[in-house]
Amino acid sequence: MQILKVKKLKENAKMIKRATKGSAGMDLHACIDVPVTINPGEIKVIPTGLAIALENENYVAYIYARSGLAIKHGITLANCVGVVDSDYRGEVCVGLTNISKEAYTIEQDERIAQLVIAPVCTCEAVEVDELDDTSRGAGGFGSTGKQ
């Protein structure tokens, strides 16, 4: 099991944890002094009051939307998936957007996103003149059919 070091930057920050033993992600909570309303089409950055340190550069922390907020209220991540690099030590914040037609208010300690730790496969990019040919070739979106 990997260790994730978590530092509380604000006294009222809530520690991240997995909701169940089978949860892939750990819940991130809003750490705000006053409720934050996100109107339709708006983007707001919500602080968590926490900073993290991954064990080494072979890991990354991904921030994903919470399905309940997204499906029930239209509150999702502004950038689809947040990336917290292994060498970042600042506060973890979550950019939320409202894709619904109604305003939604984030409250203190509300679960706003989930943090998933994953291994990273790093590579060195090398420019080449040719790429290997495949049966798909340069076929783009939908090129493999509907079924």
mmCIF file with all atom_site columns, C-alpha atoms in Angstrom, residues 126-134:
data_model
loop_
_atom_site.group_PDB
_atom_site.id
_atom_site.type_symbol
_atom_site.label_atom_id
_atom_site.label_alt_id
_atom_site.label_comp_id
_atom_site.label_asym_id
_atom_site.label_entity_id
_atom_site.label_seq_id
_atom_site.pdbx_PDB_ins_code
_atom_site.Cartn_x
_atom_site.Cartn_y
_atom_site.Cartn_z
_atom_site.occupancy
_atom_site.B_iso_or_equiv
_atom_site.pdbx_formal_charge
_atom_site.auth_seq_id
_atom_site.auth_comp_id
_atom_site.auth_asym_id
_atom_site.auth_atom_id
_atom_site.pdbx_PDB_model_num
ATOM 1 C CA . VAL A 1 126 ? 11.523 11.138 -29.899 1.00 0.00 ? 126 VAL A CA 1
ATOM 2 C CA . GLU A 1 127 ? 10.772 12.754 -33.251 1.00 0.00 ? 127 GLU A CA 1
ATOM 3 C CA . VAL A 1 128 ? 10.720 10.269 -36.165 1.00 0.00 ? 128 VAL A CA 1
ATOM 4 C CA . ASP A 1 129 ? 10.143 10.545 -39.918 1.00 0.00 ? 129 ASP A CA 1
ATOM 5 C CA . GLU A 1 130 ? 7.764  7.549  -40.133 1.00 0.00 ? 130 GLU A CA 1
ATOM 6 C CA . LEU A 1 131 ? 5.404  5.639  -37.836 1.00 0.00 ? 131 LEU A CA 1
ATOM 7 C CA . ASP A 1 132 ? 4.621  1.929  -38.008 1.00 0.00 ? 132 ASP A CA 1
ATOM 8 C CA . ASP A 1 133 ? 1.609  1.121  -40.195 1.00 0.00 ? 133 ASP A CA 1
ATOM 9 C CA . THR A 1 134 ? -1.485 -0.512 -38.642 1.00 0.00 ? 134 THR A CA 1
#
